[in-house]
PDB file of N, CA and C in Angstrom:
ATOM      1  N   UNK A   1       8.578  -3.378  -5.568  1.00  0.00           N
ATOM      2  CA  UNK A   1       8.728  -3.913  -6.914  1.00  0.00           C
ATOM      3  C   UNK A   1       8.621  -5.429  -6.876  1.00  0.00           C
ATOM      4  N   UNK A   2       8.231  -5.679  -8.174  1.00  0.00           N
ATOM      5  CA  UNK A   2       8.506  -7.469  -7.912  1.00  0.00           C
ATOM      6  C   UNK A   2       8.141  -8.184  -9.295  1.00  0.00           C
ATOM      7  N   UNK A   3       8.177  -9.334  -9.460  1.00  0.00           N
ATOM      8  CA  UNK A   3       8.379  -9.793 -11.052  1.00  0.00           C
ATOM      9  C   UNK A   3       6.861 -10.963 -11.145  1.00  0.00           C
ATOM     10  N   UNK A   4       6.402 -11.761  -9.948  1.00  0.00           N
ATOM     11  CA  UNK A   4       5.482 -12.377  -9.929  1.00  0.00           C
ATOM     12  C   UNK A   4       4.400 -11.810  -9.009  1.00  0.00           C
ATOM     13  N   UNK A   5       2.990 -12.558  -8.969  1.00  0.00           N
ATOM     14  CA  UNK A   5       1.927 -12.121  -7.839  1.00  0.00           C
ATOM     15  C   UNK A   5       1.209 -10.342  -8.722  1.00  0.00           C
ATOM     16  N   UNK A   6       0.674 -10.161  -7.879  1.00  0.00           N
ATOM     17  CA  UNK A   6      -0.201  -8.885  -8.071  1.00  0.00           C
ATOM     18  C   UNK A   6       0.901  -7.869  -7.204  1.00  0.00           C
ATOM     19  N   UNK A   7       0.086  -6.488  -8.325  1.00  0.00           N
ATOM     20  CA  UNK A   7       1.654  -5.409  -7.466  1.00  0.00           C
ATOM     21  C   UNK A   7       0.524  -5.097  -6.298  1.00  0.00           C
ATOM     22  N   UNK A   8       1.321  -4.982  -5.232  1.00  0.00           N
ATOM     23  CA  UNK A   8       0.652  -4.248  -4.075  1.00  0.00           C
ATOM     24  C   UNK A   8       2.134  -3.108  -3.560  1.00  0.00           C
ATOM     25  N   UNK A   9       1.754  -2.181  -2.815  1.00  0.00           N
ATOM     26  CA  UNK A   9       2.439  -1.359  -2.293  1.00  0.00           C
ATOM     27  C   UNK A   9       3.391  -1.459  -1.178  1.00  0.00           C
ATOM     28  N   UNK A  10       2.555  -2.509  -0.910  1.00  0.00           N
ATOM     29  CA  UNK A  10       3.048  -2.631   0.257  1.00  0.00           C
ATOM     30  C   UNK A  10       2.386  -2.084   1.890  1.00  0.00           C
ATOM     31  N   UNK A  11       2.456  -1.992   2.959  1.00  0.00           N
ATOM     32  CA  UNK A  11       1.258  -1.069   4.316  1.00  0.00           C
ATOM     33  C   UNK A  11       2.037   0.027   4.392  1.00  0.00           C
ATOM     34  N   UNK A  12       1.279   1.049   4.209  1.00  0.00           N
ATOM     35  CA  UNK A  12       1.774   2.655   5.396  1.00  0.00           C
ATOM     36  C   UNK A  12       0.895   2.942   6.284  1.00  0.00           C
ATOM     37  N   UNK A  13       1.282   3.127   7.033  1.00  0.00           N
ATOM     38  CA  UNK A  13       0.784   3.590   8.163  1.00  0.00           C
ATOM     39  C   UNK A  13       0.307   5.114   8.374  1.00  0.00           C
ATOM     40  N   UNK A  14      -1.087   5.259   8.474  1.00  0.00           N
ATOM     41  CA  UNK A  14      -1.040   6.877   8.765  1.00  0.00           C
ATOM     42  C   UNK A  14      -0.924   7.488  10.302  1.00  0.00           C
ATOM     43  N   UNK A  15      -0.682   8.625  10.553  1.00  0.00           N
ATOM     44  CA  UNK A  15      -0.578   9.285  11.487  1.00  0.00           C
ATOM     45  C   UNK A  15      -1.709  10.020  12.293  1.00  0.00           C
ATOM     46  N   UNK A  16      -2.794  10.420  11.330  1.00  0.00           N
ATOM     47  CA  UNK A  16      -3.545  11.215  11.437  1.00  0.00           C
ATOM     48  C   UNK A  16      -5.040  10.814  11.074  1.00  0.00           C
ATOM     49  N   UNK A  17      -6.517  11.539  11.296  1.00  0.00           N
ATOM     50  CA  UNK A  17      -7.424  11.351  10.833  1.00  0.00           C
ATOM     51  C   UNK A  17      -7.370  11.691   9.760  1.00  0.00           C
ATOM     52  N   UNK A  18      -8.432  11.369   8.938  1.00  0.00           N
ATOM     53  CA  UNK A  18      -9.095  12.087   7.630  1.00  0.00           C
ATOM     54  C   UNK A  18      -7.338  12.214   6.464  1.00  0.00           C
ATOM     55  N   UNK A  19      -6.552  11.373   6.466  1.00  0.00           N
ATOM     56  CA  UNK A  19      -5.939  11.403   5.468  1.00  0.00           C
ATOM     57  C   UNK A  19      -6.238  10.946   4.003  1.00  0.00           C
ATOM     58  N   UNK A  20      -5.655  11.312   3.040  1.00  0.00           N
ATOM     59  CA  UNK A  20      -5.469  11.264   1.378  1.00  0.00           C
ATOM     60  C   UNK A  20      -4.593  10.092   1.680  1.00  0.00           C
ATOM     61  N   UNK A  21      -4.781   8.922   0.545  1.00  0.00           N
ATOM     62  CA  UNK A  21      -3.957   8.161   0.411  1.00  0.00           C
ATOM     63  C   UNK A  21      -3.831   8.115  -1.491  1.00  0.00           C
ATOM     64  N   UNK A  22      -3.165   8.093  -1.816  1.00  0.00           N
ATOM     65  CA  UNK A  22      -2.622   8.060  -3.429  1.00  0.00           C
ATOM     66  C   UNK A  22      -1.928   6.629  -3.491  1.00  0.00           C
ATOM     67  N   UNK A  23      -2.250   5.852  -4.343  1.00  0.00           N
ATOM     68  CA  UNK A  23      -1.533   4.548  -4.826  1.00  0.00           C
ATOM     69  C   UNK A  23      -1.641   4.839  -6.823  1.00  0.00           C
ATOM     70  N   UNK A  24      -0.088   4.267  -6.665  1.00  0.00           N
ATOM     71  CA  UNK A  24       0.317   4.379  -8.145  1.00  0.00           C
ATOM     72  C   UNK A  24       1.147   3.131  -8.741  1.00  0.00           C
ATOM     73  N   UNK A  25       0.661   2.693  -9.638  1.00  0.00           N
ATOM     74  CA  UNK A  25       1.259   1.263  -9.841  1.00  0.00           C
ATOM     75  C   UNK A  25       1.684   1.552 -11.736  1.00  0.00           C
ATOM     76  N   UNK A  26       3.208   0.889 -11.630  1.00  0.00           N
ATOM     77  CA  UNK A  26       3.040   0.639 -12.988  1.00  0.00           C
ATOM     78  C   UNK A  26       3.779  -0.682 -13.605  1.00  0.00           C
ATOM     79  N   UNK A  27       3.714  -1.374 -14.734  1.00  0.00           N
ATOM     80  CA  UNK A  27       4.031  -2.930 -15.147  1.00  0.00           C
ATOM     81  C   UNK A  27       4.487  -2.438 -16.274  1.00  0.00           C
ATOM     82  N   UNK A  28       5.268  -3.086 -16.891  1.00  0.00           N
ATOM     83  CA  UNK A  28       5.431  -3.556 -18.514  1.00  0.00           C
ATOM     84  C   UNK A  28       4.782  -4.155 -19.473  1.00  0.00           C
ATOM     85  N   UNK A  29       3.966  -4.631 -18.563  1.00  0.00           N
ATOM     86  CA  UNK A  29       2.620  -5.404 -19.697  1.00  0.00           C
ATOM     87  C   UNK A  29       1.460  -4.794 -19.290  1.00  0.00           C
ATOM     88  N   UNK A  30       1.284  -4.074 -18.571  1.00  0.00           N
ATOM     89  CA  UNK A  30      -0.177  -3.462 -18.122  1.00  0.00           C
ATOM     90  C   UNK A  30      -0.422  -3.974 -17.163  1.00  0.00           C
ATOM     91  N   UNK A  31      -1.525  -2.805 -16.244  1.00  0.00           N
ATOM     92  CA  UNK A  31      -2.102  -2.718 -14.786  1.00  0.00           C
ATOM     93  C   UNK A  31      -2.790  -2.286 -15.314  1.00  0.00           C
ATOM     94  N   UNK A  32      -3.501  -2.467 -13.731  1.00  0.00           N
ATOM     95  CA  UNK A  32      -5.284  -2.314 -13.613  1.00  0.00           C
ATOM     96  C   UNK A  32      -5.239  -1.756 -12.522  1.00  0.00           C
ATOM     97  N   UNK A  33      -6.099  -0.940 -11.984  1.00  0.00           N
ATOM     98  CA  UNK A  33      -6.391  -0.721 -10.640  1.00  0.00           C
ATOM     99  C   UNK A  33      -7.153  -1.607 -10.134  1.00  0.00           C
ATOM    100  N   UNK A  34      -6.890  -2.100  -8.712  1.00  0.00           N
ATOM    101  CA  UNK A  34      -8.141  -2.851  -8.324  1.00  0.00           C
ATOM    102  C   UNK A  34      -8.316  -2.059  -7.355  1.00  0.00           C
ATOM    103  N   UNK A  35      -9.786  -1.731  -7.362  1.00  0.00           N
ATOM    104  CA  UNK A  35     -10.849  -0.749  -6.553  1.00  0.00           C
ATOM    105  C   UNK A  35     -11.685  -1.287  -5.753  1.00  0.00           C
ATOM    106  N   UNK A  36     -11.013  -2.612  -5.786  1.00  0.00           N
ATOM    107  CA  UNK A  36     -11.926  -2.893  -4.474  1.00  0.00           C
ATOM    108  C   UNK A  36     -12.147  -2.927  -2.973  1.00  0.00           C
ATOM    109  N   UNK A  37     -11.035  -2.742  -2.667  1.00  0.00           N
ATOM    110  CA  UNK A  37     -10.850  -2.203  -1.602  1.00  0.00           C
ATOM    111  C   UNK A  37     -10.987  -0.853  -0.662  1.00  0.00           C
ATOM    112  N   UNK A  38     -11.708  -0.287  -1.471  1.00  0.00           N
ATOM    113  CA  UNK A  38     -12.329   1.421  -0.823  1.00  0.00           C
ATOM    114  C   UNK A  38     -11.708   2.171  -1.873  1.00  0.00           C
ATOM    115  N   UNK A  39     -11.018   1.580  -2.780  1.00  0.00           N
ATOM    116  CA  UNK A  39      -9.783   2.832  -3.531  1.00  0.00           C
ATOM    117  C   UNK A  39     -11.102   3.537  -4.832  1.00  0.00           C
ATOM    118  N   UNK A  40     -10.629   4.483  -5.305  1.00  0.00           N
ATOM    119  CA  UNK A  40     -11.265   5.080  -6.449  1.00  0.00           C
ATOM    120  C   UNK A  40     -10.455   5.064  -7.421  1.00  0.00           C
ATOM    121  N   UNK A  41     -10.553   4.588  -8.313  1.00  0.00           N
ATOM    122  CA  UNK A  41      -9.548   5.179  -9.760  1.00  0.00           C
ATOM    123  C   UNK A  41      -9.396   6.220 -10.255  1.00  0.00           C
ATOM    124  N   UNK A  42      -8.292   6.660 -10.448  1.00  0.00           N
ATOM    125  CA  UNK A  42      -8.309   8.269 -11.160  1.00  0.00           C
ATOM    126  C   UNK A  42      -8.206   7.580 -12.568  1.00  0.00           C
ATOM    127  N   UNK A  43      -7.254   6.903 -12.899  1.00  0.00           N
ATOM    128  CA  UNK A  43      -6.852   6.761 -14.562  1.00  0.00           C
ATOM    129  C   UNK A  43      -6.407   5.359 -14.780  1.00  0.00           C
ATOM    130  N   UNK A  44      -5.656   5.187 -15.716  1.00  0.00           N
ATOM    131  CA  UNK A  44      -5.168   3.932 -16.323  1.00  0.00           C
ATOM    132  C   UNK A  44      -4.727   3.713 -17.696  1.00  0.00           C
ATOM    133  N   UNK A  45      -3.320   5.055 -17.745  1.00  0.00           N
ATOM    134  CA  UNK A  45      -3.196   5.261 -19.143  1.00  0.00           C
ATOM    135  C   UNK A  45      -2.455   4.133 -19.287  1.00  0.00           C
ATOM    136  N   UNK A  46      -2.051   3.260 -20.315  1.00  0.00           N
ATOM    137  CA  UNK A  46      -1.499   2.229 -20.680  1.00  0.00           C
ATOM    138  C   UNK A  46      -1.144   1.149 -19.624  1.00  0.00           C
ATOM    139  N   UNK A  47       0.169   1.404 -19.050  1.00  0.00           N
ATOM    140  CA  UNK A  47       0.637   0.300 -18.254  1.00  0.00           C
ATOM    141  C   UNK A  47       0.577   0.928 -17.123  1.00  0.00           C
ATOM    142  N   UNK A  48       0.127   2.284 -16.145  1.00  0.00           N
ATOM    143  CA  UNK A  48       0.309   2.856 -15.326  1.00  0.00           C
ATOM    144  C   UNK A  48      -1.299   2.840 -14.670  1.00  0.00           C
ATOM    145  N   UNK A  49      -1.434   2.933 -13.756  1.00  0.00           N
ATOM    146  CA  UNK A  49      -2.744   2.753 -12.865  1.00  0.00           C
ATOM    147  C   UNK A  49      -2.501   3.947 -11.453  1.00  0.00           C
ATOM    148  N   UNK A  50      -3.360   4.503 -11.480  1.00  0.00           N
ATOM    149  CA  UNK A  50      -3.470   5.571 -10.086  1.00  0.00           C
ATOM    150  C   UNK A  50      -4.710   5.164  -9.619  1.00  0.00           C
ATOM    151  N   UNK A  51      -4.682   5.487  -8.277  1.00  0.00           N
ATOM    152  CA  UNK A  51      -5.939   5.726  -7.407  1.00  0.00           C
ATOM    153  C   UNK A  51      -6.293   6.651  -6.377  1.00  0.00           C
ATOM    154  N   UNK A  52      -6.781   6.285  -5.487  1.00  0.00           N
ATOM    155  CA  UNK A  52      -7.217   7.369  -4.453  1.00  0.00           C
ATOM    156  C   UNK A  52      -8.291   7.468  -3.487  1.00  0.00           C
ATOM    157  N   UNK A  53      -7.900   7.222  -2.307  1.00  0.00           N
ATOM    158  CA  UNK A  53      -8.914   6.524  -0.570  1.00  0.00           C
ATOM    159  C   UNK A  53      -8.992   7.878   0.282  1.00  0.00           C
ATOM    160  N   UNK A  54      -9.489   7.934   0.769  1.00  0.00           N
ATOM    161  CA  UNK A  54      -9.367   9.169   1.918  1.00  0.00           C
ATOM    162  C   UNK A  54     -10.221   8.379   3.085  1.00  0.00           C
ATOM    163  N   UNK A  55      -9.145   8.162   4.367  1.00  0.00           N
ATOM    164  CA  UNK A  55      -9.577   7.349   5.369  1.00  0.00           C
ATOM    165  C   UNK A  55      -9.578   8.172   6.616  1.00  0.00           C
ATOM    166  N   UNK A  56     -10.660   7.552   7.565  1.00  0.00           N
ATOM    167  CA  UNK A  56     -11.182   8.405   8.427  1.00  0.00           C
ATOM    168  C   UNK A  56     -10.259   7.726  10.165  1.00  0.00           C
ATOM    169  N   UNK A  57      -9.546   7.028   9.928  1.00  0.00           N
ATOM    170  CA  UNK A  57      -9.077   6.751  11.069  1.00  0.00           C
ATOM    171  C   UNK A  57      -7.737   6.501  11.039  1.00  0.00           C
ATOM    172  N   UNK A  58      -6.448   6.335  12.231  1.00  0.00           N
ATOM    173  CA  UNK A  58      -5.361   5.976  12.048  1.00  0.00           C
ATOM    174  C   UNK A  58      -5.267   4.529  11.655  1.00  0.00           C
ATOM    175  N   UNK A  59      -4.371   3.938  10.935  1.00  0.00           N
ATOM    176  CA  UNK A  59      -4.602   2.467  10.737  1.00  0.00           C
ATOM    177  C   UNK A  59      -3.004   2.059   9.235  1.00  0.00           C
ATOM    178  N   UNK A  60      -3.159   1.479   9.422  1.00  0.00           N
ATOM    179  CA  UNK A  60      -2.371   0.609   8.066  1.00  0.00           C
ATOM    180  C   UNK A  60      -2.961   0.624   6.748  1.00  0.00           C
ATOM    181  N   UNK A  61      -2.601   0.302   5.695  1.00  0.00           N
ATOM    182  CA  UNK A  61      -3.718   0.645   4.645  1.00  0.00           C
ATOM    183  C   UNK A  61      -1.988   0.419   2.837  1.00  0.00           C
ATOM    184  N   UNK A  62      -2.722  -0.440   2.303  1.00  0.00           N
ATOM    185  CA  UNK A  62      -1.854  -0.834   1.187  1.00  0.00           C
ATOM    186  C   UNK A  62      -2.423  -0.444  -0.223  1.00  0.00           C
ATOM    187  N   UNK A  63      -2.205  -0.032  -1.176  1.00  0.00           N
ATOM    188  CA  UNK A  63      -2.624   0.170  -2.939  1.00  0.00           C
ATOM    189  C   UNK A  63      -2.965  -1.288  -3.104  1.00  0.00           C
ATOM    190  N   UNK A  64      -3.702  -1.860  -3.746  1.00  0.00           N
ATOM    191  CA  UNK A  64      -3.462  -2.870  -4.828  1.00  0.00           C
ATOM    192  C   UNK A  64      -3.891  -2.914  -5.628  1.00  0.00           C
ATOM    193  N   UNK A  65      -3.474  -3.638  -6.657  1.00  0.00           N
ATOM    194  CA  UNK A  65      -3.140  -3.380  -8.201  1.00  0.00           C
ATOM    195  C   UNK A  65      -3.561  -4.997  -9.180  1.00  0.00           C
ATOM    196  N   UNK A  66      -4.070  -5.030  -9.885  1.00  0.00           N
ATOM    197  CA  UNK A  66      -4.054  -6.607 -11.283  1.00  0.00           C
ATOM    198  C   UNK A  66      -3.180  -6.352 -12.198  1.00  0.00           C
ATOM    199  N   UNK A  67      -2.381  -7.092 -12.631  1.00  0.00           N
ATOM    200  CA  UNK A  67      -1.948  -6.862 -13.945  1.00  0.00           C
ATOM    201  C   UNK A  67      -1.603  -8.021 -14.449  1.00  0.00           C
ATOM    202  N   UNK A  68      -1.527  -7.593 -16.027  1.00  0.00           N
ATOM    203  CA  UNK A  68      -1.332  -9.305 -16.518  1.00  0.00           C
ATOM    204  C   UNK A  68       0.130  -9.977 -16.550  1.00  0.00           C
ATOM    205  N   UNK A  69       0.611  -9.469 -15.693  1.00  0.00           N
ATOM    206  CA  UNK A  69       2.053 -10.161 -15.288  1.00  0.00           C
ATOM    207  C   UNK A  69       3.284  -8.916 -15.882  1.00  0.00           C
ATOM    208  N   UNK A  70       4.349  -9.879 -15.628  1.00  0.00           N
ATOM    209  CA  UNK A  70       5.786  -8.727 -15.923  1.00  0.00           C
ATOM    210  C   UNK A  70       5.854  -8.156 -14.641  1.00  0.00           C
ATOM    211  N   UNK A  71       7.397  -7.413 -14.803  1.00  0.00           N
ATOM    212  CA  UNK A  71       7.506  -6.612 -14.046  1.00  0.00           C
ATOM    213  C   UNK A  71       6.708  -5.325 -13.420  1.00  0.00           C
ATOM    214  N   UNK A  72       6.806  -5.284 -12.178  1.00  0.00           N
ATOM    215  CA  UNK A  72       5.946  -3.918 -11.381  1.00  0.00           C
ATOM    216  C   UNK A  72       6.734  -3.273 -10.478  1.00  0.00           C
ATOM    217  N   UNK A  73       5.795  -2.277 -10.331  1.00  0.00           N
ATOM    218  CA  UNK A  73       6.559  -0.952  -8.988  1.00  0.00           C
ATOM    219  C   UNK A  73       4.979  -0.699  -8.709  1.00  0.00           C
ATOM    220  N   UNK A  74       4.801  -0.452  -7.456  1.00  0.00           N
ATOM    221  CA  UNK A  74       3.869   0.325  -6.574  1.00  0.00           C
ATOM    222  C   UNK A  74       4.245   0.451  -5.788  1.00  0.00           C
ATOM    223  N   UNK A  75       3.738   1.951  -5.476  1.00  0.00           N
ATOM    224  CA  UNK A  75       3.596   2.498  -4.083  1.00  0.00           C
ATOM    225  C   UNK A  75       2.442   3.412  -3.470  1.00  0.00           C
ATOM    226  N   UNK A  76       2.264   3.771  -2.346  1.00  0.00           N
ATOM    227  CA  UNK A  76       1.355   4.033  -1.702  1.00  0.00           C
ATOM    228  C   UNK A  76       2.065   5.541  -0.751  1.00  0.00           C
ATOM    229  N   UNK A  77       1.582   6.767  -1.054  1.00  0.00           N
ATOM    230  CA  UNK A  77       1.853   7.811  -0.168  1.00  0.00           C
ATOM    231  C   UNK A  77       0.554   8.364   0.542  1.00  0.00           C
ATOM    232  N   UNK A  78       0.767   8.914   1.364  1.00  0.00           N
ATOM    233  CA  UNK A  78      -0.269   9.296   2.628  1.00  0.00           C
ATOM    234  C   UNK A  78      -0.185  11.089   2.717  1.00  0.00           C
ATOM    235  N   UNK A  79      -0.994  11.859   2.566  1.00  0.00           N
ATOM    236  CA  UNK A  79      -0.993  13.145   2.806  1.00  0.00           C
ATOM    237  C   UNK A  79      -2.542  13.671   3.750  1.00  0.00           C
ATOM    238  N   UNK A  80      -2.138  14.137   4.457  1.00  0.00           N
ATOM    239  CA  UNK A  80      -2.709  15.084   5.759  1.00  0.00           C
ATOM    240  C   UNK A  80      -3.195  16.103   5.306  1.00  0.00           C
ATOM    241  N   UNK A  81      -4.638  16.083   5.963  1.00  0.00           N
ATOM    242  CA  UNK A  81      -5.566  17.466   5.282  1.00  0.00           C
ATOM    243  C   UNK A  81      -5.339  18.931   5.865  1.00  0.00           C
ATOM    244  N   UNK A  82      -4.779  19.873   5.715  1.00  0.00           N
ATOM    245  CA  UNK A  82      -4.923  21.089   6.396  1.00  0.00           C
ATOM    246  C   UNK A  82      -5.201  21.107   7.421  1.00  0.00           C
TER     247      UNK A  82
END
């Protein structure tokens, strides 16, 4: 969480190959996804922003997010393919 700067998630770390990564951010004044970083956007209903990476190696790896300020929350979860 945090009140200034861009929301980021913060790093997780994955365990495994070929994981799902999900980043979800939301503000009081509105977010954006930023996709530039390999992420895909799923949505961006009002002040809430989702995305979505699927990475091919073990490594570190963070959400990030624009918004036009205010308060935020993001986070970043990691799920393992079958």
């Amino acid at each position: 969480t945090g009140i200034s700067g861009p929301p980021t998630s913060g790093l997780a770390t994955t365990n495994f190959a070929n994981e799902l990564l999900f980043g979800w951010s939301l503000s009081n004044l509105g977010t954006q996804a930023d996709t530039g970083a390999g992420f895909t956007q799923l949505e961006s209903p009002g002040n809430e922003a989702t995305e979505f990476k699927i990475v091919s190696s073990v490594d570190s790896y963070e959400a990030k997010f624009t918004s036009t300020g205010g308060d935020w929350a993001a986070q970043l979860a990691t799920f393992r393919a079958p």
